mmCIF file with all atom_site columns, C-alpha atoms in Angstrom:
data_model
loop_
_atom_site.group_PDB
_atom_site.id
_atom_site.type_symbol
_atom_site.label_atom_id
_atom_site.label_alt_id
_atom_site.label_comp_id
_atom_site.label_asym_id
_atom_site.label_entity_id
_atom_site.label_seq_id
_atom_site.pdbx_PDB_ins_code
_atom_site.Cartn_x
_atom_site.Cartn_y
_atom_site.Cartn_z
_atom_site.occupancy
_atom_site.B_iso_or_equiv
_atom_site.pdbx_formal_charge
_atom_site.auth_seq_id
_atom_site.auth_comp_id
_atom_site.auth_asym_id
_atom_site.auth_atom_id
_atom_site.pdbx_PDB_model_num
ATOM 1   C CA . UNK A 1 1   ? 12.392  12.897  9.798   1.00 44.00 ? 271 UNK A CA 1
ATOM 2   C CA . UNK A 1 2   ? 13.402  9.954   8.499   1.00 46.00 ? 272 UNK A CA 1
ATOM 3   C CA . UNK A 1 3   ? 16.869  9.109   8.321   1.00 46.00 ? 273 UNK A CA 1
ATOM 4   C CA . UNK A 1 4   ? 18.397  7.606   5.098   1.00 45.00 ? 274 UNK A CA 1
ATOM 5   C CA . UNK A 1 5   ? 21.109  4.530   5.320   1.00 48.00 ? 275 UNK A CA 1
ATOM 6   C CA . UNK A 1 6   ? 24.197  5.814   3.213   1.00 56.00 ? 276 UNK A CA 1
ATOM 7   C CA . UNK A 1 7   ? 22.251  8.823   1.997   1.00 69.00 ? 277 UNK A CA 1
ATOM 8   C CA . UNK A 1 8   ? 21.051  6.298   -0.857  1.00 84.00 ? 278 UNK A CA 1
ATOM 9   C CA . UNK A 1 9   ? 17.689  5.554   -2.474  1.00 96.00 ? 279 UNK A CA 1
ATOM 10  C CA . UNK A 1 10  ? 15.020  3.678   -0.823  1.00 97.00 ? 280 UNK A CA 1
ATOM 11  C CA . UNK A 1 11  ? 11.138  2.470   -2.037  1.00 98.00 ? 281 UNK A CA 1
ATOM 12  C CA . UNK A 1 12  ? 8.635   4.567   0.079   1.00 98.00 ? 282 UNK A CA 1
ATOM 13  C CA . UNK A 1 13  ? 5.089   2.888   0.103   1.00 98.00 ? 283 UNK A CA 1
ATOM 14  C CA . UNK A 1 14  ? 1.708   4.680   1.045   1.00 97.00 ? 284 UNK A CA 1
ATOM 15  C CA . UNK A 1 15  ? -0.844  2.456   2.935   1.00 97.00 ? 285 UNK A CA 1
ATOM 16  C CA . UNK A 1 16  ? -4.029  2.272   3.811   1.00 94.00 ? 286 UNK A CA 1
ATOM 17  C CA . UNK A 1 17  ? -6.664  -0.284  4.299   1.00 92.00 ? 287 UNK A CA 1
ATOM 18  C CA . UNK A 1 18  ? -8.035  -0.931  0.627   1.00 90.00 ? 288 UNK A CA 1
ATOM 19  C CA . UNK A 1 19  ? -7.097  -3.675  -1.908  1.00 90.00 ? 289 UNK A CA 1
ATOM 20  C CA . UNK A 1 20  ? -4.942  -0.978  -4.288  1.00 91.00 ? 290 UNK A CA 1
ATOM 21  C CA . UNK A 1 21  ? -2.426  -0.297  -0.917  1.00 94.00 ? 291 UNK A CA 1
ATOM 22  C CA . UNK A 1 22  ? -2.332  -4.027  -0.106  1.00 95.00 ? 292 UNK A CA 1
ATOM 23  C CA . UNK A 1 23  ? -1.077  -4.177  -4.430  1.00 94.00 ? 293 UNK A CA 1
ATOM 24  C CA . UNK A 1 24  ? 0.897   -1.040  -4.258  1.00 96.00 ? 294 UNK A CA 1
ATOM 25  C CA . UNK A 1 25  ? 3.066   -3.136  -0.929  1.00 97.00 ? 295 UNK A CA 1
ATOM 26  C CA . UNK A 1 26  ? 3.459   -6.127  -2.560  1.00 96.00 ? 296 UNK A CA 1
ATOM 27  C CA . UNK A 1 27  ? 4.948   -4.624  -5.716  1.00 97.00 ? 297 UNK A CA 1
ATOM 28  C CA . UNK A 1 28  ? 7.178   -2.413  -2.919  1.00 98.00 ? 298 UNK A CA 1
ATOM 29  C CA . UNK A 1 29  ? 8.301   -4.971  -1.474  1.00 97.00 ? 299 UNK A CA 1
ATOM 30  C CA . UNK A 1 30  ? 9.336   -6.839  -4.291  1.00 96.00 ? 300 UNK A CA 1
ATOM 31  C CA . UNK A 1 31  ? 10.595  -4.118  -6.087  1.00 97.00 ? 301 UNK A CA 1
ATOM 32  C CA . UNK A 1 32  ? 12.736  -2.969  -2.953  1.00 97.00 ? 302 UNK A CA 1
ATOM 33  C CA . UNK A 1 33  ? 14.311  -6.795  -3.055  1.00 97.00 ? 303 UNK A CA 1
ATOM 34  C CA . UNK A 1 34  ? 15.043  -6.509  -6.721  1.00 97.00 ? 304 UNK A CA 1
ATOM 35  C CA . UNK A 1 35  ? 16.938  -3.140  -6.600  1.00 96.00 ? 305 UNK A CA 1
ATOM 36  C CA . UNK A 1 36  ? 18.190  -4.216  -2.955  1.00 96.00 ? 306 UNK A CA 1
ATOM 37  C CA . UNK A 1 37  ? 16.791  -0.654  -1.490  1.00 97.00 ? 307 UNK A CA 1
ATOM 38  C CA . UNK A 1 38  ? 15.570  -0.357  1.571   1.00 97.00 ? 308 UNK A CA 1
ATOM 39  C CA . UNK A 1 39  ? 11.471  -0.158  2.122   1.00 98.00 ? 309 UNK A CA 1
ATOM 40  C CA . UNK A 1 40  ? 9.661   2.733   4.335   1.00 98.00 ? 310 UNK A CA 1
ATOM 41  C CA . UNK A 1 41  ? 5.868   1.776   5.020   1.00 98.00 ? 311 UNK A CA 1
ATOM 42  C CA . UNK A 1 42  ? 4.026   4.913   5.479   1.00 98.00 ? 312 UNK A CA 1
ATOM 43  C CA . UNK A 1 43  ? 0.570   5.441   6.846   1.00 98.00 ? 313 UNK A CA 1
ATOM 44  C CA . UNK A 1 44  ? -0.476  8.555   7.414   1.00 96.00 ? 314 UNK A CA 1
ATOM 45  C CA . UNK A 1 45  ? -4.408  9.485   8.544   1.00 93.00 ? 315 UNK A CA 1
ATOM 46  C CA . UNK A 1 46  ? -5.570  13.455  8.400   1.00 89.00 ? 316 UNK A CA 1
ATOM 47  C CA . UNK A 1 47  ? -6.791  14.502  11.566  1.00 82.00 ? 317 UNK A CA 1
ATOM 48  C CA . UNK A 1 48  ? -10.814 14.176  11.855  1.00 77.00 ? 318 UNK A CA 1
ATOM 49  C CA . UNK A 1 49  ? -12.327 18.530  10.865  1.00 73.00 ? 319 UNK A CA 1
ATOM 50  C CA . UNK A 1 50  ? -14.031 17.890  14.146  1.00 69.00 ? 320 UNK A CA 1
ATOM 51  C CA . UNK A 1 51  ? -11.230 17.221  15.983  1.00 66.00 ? 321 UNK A CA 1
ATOM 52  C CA . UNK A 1 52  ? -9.126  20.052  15.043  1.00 58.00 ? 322 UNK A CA 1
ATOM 53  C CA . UNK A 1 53  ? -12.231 22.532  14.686  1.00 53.00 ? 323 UNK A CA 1
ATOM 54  C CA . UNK A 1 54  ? -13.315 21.587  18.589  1.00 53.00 ? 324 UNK A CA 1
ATOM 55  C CA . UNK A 1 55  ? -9.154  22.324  19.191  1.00 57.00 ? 325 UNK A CA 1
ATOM 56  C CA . UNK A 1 56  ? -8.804  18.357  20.955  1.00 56.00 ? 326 UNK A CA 1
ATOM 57  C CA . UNK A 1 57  ? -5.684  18.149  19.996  1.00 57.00 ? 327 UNK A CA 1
ATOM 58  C CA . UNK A 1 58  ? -4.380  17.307  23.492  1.00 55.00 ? 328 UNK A CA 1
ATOM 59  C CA . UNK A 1 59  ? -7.019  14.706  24.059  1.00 65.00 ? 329 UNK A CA 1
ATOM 60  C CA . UNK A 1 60  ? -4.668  11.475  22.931  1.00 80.00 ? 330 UNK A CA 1
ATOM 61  C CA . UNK A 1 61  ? -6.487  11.716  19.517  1.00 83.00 ? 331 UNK A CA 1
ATOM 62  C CA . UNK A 1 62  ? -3.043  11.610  17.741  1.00 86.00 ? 332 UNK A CA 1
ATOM 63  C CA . UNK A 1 63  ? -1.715  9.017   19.317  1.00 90.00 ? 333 UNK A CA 1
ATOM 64  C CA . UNK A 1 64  ? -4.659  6.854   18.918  1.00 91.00 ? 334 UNK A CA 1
ATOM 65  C CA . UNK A 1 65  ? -4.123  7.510   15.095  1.00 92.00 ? 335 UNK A CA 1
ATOM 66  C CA . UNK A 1 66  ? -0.826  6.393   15.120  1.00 94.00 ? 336 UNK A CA 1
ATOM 67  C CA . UNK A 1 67  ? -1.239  3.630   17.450  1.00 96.00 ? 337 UNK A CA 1
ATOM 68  C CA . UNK A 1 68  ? -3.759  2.527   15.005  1.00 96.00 ? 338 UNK A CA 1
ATOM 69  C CA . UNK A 1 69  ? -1.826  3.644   11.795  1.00 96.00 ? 339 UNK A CA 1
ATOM 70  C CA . UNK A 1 70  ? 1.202   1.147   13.121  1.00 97.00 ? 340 UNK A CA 1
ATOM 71  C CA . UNK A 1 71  ? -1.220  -1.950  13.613  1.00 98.00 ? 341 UNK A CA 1
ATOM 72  C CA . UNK A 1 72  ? -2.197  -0.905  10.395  1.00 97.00 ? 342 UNK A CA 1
ATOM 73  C CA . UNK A 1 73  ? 0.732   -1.153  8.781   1.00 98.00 ? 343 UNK A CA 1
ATOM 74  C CA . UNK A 1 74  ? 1.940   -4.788  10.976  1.00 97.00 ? 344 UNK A CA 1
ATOM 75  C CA . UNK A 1 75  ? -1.496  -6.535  10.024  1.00 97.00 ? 345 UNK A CA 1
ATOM 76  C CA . UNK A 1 76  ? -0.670  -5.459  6.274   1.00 97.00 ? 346 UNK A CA 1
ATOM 77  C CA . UNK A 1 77  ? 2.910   -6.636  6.330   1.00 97.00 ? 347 UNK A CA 1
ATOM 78  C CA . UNK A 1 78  ? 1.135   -10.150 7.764   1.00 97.00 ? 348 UNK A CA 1
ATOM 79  C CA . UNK A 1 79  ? -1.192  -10.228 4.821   1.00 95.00 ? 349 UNK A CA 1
ATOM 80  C CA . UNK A 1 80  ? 1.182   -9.602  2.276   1.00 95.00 ? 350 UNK A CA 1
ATOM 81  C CA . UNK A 1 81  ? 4.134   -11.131 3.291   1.00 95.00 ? 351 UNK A CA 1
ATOM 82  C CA . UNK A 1 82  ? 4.038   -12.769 6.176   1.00 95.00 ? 352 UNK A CA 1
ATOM 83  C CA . UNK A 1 83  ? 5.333   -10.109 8.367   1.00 95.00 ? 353 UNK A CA 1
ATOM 84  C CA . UNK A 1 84  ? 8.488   -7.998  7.892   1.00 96.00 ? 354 UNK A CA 1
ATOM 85  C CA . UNK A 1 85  ? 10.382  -9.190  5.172   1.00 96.00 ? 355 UNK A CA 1
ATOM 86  C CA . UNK A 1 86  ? 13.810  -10.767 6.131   1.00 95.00 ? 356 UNK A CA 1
ATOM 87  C CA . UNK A 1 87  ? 15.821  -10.106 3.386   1.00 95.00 ? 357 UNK A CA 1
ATOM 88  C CA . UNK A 1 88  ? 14.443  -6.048  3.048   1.00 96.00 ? 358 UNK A CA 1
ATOM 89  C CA . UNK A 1 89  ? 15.673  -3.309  5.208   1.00 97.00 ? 359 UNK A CA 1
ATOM 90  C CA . UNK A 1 90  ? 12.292  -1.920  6.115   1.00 97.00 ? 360 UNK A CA 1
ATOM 91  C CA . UNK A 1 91  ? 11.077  0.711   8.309   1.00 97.00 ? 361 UNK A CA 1
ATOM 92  C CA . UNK A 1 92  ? 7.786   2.205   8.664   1.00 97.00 ? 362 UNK A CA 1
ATOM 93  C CA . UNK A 1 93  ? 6.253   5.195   9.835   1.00 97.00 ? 363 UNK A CA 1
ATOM 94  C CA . UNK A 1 94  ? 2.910   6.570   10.968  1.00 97.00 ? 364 UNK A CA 1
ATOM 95  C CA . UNK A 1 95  ? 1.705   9.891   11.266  1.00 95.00 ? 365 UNK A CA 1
ATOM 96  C CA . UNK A 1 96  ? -1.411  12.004  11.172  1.00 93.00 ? 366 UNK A CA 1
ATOM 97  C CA . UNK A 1 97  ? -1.025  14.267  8.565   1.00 93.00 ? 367 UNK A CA 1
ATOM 98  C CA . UNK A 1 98  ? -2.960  14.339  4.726   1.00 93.00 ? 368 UNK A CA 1
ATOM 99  C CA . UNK A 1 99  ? -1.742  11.083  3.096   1.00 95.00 ? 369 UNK A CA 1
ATOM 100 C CA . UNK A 1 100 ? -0.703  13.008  -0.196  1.00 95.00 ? 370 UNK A CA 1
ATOM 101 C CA . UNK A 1 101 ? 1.245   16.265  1.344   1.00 95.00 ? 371 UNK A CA 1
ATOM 102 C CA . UNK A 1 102 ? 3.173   13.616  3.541   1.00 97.00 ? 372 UNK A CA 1
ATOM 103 C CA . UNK A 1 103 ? 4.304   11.083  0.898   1.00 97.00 ? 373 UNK A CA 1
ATOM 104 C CA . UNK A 1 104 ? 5.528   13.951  -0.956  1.00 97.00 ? 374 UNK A CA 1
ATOM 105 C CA . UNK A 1 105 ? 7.379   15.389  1.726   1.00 96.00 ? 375 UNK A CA 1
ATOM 106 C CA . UNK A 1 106 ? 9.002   12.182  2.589   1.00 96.00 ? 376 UNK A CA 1
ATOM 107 C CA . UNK A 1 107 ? 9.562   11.024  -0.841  1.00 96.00 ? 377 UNK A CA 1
ATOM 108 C CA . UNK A 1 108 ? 13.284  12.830  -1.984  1.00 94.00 ? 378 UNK A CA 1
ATOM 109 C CA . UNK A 1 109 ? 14.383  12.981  -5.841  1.00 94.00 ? 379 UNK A CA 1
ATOM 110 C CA . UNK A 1 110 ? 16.280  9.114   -5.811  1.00 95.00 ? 380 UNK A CA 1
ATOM 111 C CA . UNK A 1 111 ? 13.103  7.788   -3.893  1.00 97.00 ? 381 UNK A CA 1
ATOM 112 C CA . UNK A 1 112 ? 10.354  5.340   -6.018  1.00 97.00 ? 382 UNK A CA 1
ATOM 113 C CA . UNK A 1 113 ? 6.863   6.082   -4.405  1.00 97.00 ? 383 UNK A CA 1
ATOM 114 C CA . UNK A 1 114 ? 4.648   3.443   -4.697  1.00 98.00 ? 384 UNK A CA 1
ATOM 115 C CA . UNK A 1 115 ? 0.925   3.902   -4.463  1.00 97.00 ? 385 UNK A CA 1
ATOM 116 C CA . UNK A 1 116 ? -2.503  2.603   -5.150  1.00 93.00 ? 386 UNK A CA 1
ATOM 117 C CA . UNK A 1 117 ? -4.575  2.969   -7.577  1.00 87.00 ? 387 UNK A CA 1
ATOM 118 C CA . UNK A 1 118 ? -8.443  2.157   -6.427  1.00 76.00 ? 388 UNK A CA 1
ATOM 119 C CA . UNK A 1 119 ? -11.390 2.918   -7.413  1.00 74.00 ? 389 UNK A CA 1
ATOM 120 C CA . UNK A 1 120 ? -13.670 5.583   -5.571  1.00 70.00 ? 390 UNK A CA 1
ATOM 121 C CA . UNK A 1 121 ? -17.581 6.981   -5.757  1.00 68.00 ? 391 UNK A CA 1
ATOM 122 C CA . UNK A 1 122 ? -18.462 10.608  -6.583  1.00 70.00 ? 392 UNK A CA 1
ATOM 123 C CA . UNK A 1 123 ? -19.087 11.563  -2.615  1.00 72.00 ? 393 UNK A CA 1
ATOM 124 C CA . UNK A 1 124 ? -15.107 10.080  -1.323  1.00 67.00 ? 394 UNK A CA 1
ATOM 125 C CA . UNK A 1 125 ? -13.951 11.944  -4.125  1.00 65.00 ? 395 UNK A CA 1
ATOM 126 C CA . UNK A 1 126 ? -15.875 15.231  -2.713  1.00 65.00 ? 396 UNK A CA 1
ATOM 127 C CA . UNK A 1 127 ? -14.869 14.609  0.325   1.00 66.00 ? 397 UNK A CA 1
ATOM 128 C CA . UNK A 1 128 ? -11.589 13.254  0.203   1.00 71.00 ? 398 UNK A CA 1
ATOM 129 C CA . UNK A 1 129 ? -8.466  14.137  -2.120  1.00 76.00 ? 399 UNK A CA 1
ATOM 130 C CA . UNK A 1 130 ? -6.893  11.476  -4.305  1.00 87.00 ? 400 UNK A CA 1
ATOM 131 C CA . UNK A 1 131 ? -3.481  10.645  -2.767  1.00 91.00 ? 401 UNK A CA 1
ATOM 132 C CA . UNK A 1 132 ? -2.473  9.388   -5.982  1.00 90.00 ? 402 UNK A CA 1
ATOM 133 C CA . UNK A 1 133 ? -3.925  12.829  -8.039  1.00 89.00 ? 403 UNK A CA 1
ATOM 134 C CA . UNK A 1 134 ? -1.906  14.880  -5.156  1.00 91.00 ? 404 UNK A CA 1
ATOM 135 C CA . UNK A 1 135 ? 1.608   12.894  -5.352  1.00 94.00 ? 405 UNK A CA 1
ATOM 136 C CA . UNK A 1 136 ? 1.558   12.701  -9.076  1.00 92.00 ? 406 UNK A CA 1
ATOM 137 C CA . UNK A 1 137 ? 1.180   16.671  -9.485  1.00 93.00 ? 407 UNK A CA 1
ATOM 138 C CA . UNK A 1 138 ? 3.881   17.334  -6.574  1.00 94.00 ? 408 UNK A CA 1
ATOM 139 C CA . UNK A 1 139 ? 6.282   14.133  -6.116  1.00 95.00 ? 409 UNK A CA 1
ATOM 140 C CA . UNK A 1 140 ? 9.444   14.802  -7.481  1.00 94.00 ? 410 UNK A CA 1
ATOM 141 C CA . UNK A 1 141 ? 10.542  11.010  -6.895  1.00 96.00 ? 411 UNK A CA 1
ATOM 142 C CA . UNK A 1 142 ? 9.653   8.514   -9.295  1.00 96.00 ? 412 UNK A CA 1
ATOM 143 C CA . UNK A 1 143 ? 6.184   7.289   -9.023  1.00 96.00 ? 413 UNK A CA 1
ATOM 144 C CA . UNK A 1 144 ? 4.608   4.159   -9.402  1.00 96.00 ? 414 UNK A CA 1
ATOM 145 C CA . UNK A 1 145 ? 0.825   3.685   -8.862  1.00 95.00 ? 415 UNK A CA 1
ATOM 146 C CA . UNK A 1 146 ? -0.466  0.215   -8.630  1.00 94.00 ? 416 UNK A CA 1
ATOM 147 C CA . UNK A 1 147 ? -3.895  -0.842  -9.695  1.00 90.00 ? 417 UNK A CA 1
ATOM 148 C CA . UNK A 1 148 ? -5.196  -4.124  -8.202  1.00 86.00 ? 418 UNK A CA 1
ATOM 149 C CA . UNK A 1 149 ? -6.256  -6.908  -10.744 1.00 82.00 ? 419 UNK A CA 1
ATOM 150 C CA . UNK A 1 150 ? -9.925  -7.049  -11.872 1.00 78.00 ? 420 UNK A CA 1
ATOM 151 C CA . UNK A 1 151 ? -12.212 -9.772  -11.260 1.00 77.00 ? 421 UNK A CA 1
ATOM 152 C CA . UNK A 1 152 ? -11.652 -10.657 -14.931 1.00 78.00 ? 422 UNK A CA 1
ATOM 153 C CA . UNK A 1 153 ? -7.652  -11.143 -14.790 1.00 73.00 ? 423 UNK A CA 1
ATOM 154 C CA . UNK A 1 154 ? -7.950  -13.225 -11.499 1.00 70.00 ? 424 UNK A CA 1
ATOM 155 C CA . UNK A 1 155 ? -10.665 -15.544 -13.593 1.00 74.00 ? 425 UNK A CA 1
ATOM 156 C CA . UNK A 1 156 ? -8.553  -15.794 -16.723 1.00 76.00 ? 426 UNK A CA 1
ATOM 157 C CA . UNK A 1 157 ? -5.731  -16.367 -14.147 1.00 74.00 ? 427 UNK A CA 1
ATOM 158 C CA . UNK A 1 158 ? -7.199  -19.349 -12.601 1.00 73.00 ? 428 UNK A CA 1
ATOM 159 C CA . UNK A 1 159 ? -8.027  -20.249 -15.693 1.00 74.00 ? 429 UNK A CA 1
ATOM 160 C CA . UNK A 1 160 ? -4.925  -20.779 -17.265 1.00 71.00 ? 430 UNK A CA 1
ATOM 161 C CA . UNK A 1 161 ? -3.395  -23.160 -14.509 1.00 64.00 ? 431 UNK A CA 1
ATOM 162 C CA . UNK A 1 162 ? -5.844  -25.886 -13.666 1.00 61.00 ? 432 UNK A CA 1
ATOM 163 C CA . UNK A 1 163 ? -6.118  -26.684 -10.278 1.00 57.00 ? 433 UNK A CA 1
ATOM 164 C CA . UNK A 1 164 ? -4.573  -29.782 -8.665  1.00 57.00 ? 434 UNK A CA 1
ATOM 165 C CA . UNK A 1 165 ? -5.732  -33.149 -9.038  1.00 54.00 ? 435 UNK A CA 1
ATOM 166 C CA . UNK A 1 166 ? -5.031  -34.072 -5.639  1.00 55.00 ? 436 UNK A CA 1
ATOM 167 C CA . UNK A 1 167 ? -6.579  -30.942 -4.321  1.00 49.00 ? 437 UNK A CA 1
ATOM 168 C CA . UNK A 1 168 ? -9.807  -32.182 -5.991  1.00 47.00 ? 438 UNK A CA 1
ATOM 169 C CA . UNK A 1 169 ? -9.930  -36.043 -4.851  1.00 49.00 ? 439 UNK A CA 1
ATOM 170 C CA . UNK A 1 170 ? -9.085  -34.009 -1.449  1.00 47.00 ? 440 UNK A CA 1
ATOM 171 C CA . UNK A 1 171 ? -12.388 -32.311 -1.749  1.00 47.00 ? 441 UNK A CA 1
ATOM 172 C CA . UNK A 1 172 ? -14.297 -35.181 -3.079  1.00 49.00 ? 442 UNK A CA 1
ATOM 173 C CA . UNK A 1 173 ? -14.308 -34.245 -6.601  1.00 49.00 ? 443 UNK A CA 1
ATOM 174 C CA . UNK A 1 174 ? -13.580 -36.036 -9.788  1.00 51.00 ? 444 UNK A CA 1
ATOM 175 C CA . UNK A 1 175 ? -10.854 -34.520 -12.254 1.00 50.00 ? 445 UNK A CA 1
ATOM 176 C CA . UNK A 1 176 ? -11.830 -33.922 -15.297 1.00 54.00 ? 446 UNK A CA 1
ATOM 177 C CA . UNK A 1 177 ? -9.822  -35.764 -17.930 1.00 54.00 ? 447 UNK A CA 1
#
């Protein structure tokens, strides 16, 4: 289990390799430096039904999930914020477990769980639970789910700053006046 510094709050993050956990860790992160709390990346990966139906537990299955769940959770950290975050106590944690039961479990009354929000097709829906569905019925800390921008609010953001002038005589372009 995961120990808390000073018994105190903390931001606990669910990731995974899709745009709305790469959104849901940025807001984390940023929200863990505004409320100076300290961050817990969590992956966690459900063990494959054939895997537990053959009984191959012993195999090194699990610890190839978590190997991979903690590269996982480093390349993220690169992406988002250039690595682990200097000025936020942060931890993170892999496991092989259902995402949803473990987020809950981990997640304590004083905790803000962050996840993402994406969008899924009829058969990952069959045959996989939401994570967000699961910790919003059952999380008793306060929950945050985090929807990546559409394609429409990163036009109209572009949009409303105009790109650099040097940029463009860079790239051979004339500015428009």
């Amino acid at each position: 289990m995961i120990a808390r510094p000073d018994g105190g709050p903390r931001v606990v993050v669910g990731v995974d390799d899709s745009a709305g956990a790469r959104c849901a860790l940025s807001w984390a992160i940023g929200e863990a430096r505004l409320r100076r709390l300290p961050l817990l990346v969590v992956h966690a990966a459900p063990l494959p039904p054939h895997v537990s139906a053959a009984g191959q537990l012993g195999c090194g299955i699990t610890e190839a999930l978590r190997g991979a769940g903690a590269e996982l959770i480093d390349r993220l950290l690169d992406e988002v914020a250039g690595g682990v975050p200097a000025d936020v106590p942060t931890s993170a944690l892999a496991l092989v477990a259902e995402p949803g039961a473990a987020l809950v479990r981990l997640a304590r009354d004083d905790d803000i769980l962050v996840v993402g929000h994406g969008t899924r097709g009829l058969l990952s829906r069959l045959m996989r639970p939401s994570v967000r569905l699961h910790c919003a019925r059952r999380a008793r800390a306060t929950l945050v789910c985090v929807r990546p921008p559409t394609l429409e609010a990163l036009l109209r953001s572009l949009s409303d700053h105009p790109p650099d002038r040097g940029l463009l005589r860079r790239l051979g372009r004339r500015p428009r006046p």
